Short mmCIF file of N, CA and C in Angstrom, two decimals:
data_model
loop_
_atom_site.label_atom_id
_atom_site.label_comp_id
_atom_site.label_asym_id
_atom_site.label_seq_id
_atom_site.Cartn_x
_atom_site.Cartn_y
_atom_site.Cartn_z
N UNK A 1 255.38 -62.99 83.85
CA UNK A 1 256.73 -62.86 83.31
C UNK A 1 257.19 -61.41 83.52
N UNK A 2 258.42 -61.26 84.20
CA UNK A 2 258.70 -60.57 84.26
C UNK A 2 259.34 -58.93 83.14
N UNK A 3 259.73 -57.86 83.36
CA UNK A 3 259.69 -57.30 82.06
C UNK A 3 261.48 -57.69 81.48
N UNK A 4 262.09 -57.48 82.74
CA UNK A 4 263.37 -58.33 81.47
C UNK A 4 262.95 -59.73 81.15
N UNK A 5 262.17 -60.40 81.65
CA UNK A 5 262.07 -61.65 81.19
C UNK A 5 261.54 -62.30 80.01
N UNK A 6 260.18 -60.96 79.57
CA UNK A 6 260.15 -60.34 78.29
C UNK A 6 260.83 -60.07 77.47
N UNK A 7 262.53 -58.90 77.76
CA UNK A 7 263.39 -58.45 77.02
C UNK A 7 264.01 -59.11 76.56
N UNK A 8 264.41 -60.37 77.63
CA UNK A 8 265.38 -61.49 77.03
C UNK A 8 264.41 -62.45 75.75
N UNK A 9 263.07 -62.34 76.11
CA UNK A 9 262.66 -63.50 75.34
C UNK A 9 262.49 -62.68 73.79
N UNK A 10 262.46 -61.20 73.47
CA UNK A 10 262.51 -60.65 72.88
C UNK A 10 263.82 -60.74 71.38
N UNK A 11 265.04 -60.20 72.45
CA UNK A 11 266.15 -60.16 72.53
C UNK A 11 266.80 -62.03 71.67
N UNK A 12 265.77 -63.18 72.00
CA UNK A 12 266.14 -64.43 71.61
C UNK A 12 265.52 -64.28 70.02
N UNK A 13 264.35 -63.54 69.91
CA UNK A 13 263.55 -63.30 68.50
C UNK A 13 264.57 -62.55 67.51
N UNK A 14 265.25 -61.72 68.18
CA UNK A 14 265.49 -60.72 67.29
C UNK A 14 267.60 -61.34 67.06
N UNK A 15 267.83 -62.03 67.71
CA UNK A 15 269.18 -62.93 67.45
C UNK A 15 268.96 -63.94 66.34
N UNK A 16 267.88 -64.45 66.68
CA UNK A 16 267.46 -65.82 65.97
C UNK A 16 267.29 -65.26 64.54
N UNK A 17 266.15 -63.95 64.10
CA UNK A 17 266.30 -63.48 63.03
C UNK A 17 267.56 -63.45 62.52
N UNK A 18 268.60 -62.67 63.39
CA UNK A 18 269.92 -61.95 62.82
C UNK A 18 270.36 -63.16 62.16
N UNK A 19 270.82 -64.52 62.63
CA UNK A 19 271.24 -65.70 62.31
C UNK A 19 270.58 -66.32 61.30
N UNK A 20 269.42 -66.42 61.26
CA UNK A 20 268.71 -67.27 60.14
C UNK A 20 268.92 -66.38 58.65
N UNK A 21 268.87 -64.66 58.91
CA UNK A 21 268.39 -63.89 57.37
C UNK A 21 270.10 -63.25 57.30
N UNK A 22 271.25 -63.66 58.18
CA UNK A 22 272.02 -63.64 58.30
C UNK A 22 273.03 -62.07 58.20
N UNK A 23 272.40 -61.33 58.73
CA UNK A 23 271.87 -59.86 59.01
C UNK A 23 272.65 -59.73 60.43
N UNK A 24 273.25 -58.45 60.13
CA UNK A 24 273.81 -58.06 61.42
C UNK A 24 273.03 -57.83 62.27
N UNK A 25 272.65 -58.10 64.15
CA UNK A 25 271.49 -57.85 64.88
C UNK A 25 271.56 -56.49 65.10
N UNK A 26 272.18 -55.99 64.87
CA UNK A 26 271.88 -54.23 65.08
C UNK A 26 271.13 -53.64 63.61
N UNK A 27 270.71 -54.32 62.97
CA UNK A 27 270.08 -54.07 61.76
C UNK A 27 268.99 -54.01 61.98
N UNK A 28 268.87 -55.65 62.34
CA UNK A 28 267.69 -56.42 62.50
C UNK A 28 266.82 -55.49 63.83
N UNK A 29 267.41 -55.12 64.90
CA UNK A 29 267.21 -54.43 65.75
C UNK A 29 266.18 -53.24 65.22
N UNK A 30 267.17 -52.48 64.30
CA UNK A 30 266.61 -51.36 63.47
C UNK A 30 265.42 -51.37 63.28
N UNK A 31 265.41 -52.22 62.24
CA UNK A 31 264.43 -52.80 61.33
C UNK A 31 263.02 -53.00 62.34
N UNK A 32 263.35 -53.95 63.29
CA UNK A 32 262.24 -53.61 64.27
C UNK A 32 261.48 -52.45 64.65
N UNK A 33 262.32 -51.85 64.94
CA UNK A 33 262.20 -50.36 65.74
C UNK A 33 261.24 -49.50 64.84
N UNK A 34 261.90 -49.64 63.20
CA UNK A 34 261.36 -48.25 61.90
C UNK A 34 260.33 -49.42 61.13
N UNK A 35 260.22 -50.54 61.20
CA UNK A 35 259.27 -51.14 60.65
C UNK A 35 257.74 -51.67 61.23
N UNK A 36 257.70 -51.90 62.57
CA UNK A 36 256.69 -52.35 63.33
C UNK A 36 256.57 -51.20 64.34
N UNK A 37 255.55 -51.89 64.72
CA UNK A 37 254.80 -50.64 66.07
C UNK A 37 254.89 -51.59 67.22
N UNK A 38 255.91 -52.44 67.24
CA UNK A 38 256.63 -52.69 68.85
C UNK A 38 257.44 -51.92 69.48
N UNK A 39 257.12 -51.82 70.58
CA UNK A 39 257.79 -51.04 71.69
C UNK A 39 259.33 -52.17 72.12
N UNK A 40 260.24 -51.51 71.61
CA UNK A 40 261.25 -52.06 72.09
C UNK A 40 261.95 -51.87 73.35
N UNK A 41 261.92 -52.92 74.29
CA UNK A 41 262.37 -52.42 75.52
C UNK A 41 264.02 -51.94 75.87
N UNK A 42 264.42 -51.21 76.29
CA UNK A 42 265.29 -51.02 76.60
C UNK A 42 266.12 -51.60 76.92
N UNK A 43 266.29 -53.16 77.66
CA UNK A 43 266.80 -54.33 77.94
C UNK A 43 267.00 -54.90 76.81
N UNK A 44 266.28 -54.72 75.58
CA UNK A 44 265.77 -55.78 74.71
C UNK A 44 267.28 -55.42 73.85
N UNK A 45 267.20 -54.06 73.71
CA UNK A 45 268.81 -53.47 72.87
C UNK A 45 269.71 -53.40 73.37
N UNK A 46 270.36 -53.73 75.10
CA UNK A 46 271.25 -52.99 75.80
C UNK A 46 271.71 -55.12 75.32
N UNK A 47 270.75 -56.07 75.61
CA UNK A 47 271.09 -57.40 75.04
C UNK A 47 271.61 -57.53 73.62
N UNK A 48 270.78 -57.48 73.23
CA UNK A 48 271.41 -57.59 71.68
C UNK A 48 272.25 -56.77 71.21
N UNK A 49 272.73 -55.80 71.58
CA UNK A 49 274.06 -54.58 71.58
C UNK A 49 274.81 -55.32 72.21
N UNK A 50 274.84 -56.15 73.29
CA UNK A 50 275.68 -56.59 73.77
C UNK A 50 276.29 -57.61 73.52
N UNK A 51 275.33 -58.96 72.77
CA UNK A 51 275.85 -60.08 72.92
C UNK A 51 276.62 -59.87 71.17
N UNK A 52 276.24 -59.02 70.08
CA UNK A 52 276.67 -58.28 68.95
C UNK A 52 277.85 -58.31 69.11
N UNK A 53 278.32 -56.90 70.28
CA UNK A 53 279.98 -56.59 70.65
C UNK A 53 280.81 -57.48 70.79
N UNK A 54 279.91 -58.67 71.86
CA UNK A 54 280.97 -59.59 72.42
C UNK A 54 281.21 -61.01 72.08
N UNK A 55 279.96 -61.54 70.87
CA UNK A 55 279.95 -62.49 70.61
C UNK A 55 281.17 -63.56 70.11
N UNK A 56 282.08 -62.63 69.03
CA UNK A 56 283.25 -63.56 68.97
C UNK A 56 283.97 -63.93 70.05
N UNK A 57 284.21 -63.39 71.12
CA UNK A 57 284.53 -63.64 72.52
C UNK A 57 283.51 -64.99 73.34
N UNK A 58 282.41 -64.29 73.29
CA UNK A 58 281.31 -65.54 74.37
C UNK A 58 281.75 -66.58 72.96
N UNK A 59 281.50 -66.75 72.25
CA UNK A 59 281.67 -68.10 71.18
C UNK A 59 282.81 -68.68 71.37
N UNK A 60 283.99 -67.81 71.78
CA UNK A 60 285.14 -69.11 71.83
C UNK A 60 285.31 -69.99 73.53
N UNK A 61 283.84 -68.59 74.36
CA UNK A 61 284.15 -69.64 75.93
C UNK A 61 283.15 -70.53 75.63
N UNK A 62 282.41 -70.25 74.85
CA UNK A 62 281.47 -71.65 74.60
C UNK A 62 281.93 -72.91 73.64
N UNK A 63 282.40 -72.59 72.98
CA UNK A 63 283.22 -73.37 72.29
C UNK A 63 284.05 -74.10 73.25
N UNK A 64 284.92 -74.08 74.04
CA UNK A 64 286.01 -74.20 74.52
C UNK A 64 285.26 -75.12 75.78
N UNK A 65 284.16 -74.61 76.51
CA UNK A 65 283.80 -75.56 77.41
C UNK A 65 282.96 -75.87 77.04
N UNK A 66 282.18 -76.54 75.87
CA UNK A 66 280.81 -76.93 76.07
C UNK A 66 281.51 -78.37 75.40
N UNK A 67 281.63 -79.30 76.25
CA UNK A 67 282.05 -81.13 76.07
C UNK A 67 280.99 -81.49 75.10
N UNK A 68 282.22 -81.59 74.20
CA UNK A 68 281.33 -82.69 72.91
C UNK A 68 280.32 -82.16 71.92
N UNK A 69 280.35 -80.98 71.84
CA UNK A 69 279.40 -79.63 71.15
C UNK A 69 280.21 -78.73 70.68
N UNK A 70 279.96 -78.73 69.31
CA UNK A 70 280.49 -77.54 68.38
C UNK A 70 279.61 -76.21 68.27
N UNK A 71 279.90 -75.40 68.42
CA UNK A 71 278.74 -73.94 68.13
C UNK A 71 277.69 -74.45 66.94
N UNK A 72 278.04 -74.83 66.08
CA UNK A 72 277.81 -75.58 64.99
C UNK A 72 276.85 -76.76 65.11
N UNK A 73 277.29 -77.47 65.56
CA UNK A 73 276.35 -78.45 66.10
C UNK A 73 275.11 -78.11 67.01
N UNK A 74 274.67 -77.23 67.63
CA UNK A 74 274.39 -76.77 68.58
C UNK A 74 272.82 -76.31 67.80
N UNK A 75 271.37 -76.81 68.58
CA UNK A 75 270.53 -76.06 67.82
C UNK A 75 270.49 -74.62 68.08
N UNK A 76 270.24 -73.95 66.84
CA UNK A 76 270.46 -72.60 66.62
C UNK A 76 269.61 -71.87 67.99
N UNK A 77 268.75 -71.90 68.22
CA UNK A 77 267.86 -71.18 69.89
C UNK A 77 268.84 -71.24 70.86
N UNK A 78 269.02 -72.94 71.10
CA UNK A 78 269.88 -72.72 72.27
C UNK A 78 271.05 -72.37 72.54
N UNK A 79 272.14 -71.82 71.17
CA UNK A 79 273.04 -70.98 70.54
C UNK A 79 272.93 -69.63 71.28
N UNK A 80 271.74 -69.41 70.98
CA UNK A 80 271.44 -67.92 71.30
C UNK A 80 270.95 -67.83 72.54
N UNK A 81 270.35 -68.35 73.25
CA UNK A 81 269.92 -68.51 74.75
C UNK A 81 271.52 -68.34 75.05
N UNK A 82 272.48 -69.35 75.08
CA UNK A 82 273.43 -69.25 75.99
C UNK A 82 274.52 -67.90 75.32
N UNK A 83 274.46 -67.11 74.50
CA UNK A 83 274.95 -66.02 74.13
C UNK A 83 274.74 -64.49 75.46
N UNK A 84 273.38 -65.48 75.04
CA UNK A 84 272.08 -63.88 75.83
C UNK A 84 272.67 -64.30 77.36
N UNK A 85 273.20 -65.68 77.91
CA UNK A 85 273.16 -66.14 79.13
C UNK A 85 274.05 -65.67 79.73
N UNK A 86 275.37 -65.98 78.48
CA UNK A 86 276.99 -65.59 79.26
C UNK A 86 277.18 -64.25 78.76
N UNK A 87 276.71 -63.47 78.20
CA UNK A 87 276.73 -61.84 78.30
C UNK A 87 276.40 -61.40 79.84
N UNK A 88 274.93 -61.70 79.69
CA UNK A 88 274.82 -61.29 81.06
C UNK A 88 275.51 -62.11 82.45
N UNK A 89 275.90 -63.14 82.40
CA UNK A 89 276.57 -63.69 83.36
C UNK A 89 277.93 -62.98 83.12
N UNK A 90 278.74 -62.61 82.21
CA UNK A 90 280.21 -62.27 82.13
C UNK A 90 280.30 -60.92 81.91
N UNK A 91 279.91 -59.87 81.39
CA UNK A 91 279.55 -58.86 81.24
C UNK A 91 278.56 -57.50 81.81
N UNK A 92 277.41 -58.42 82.35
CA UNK A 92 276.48 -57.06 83.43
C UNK A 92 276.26 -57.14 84.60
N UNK A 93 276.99 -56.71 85.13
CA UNK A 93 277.12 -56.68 86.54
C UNK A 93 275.82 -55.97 87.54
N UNK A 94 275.38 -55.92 86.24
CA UNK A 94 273.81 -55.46 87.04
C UNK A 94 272.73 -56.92 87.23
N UNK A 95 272.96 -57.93 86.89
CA UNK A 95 272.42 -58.94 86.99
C UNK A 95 273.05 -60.13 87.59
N UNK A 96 272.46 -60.73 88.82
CA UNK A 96 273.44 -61.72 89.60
C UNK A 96 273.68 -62.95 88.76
N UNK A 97 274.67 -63.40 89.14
CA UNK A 97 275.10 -64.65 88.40
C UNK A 97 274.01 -65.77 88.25
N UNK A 98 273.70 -65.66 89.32
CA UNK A 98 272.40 -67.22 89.69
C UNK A 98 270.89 -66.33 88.37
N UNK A 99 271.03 -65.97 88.79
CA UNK A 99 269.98 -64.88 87.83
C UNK A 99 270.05 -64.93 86.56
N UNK A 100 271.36 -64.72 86.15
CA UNK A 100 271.43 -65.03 84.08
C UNK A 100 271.52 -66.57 84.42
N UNK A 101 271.77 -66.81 84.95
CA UNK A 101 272.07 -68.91 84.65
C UNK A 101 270.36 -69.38 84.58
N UNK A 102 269.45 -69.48 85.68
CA UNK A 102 268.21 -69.34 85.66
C UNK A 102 267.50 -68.55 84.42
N UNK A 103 267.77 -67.56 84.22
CA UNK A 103 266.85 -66.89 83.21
C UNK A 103 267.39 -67.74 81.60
N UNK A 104 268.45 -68.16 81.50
CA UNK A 104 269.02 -68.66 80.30
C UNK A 104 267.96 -70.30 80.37
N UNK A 105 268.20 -70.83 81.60
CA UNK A 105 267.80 -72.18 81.63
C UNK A 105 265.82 -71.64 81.39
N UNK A 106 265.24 -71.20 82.15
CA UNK A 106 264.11 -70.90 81.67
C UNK A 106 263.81 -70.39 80.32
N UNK A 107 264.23 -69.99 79.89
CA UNK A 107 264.31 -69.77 78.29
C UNK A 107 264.45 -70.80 77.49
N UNK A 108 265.39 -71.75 77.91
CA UNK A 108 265.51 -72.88 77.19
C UNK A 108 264.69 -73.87 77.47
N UNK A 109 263.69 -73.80 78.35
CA UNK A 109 262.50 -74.64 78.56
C UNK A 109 261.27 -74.42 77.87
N UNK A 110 261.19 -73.18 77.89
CA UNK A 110 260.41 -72.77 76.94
C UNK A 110 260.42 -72.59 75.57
N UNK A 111 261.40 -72.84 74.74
CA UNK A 111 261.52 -72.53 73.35
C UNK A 111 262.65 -73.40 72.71
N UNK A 112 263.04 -74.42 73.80
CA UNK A 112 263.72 -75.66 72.92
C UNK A 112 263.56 -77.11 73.47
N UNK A 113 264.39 -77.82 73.10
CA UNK A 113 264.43 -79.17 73.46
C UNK A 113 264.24 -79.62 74.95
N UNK A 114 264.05 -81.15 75.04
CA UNK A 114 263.71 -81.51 76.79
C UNK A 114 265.48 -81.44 76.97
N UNK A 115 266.17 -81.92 76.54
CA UNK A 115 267.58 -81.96 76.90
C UNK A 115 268.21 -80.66 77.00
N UNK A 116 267.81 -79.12 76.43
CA UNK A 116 268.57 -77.94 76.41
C UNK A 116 268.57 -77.63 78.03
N UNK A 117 267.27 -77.37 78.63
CA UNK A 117 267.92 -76.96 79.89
C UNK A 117 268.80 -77.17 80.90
N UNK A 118 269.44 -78.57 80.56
CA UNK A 118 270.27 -78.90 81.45
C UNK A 118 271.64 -78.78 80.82
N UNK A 119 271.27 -78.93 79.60
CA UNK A 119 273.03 -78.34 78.76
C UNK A 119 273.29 -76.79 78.95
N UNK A 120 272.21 -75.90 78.89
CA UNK A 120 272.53 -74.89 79.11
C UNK A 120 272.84 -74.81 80.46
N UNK A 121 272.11 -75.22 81.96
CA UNK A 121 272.61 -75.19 82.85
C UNK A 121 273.88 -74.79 82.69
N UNK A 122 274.47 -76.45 82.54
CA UNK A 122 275.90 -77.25 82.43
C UNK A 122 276.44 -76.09 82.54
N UNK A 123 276.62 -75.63 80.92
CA UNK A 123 277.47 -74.56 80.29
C UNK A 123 278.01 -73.69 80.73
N UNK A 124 276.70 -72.69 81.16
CA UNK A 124 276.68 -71.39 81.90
C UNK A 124 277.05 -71.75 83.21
N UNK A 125 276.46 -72.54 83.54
CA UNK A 125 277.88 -72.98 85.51
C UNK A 125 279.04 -72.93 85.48
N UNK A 126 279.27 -73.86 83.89
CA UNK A 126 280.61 -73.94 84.20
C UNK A 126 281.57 -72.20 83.62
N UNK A 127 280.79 -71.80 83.10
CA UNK A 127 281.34 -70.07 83.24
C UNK A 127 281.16 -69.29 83.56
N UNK A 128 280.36 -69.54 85.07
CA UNK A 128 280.02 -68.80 86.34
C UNK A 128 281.16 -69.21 87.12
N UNK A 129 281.70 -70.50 87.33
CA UNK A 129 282.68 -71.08 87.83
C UNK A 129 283.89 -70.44 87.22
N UNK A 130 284.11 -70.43 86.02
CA UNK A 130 285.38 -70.12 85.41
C UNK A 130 285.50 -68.47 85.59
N UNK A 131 284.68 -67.91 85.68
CA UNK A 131 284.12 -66.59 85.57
C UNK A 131 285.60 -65.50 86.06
N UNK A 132 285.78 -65.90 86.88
CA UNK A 132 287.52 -64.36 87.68
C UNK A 132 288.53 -65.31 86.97
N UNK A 133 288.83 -66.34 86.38
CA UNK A 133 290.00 -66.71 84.94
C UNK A 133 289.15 -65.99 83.62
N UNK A 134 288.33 -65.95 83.38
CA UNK A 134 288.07 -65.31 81.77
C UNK A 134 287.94 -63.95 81.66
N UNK A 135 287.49 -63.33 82.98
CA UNK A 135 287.75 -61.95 83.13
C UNK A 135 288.95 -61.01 83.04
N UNK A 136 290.23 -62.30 83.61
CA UNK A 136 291.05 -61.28 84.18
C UNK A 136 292.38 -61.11 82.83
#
C-alpha cells in the first residue's frame, strides 16, 4: 500500500471519528497529533483540511447526483470515502482524476459493503464527468 494510500485510509479513520463523536475533524485531527504517538502524514491533514473546508459544497454534488440516496441514507464510511474521493477528484490537481475515482473505489472495498464499490464508482464518474460544469 502505497503511502497516500495509507493517508487516505488514515484520513477515512479520522472523518469517521469526526462524524460519529460529532467533533469538528480539525479537532479530531489535533487530538491525534497531541494525544498519540502516530506520525501523521502529511497527506493525511492536507485531506481532512480539505474535505472540512469543502464539505458543505462536495455534500450538495453528492446529494444532487447520487440516484435514489440521501447523504443520510448513505452508510456513514462510504459517506466519507466519497468526500475524501470528490475532494481529491474536484479540488487537487495534484492527483489524476482516474486516480481519486480508483483510490475511493479501493477504499470502499476494503472497509464497506459488497455493493459500495460500485456506487462509489457510479458517483465519483459521474463527477469526473460533470467535473468543468461544477468548477466553473
Amino acid at each position: 500500500m502505497s503511502a497516500r494510500s495509507k493517508a487516505r485510509r488514515r484520513a477515512v479513520d479520522i472523518l469517521f471519528e469526526s462524524e460519529q463523536r460529532e467533533a469538528a475533524p480539525i479537532d479530531v485531527l489535533r487530538g491525534r497529533r497531541e494525544q498519540t504517538e502516530q506520525i501523521i502524514n502529511p497527506y493525511t491533514a492536507d485531506l481532512v483540511e480539505g474535505v472540512a473546508a469543502m464539505q458543505e459544497t462536495i455534500d450538495e454534488f453528492l446529494q444532487t447526483y447520487s440516484q435514489g440516496w440521501t447523504l443520510e441514507r448513505m452508510p456513514s464510511v462510504d459517506r466519507i470515502i466519497l468526500r475524501i474521493g470528490a475532494w481529491e477528484l474536484l479540488y487537487n490537481d495534484d492527483i489524476p482524476d482516474s486516480v481519486a475515482v480508483s483510490e475511493a473505489v479501493a477504499l470502499s472495498k476494503m472497509l464497506s459493503t459488497d455493493e459500495s464499490p460500485s456506487f462509489i464508482n457510479g458517483l465519483l464518474g459521474r463527477l469526473q464527468q460533470l467535473k468543468p460544469g461544477l468548477l466553473a
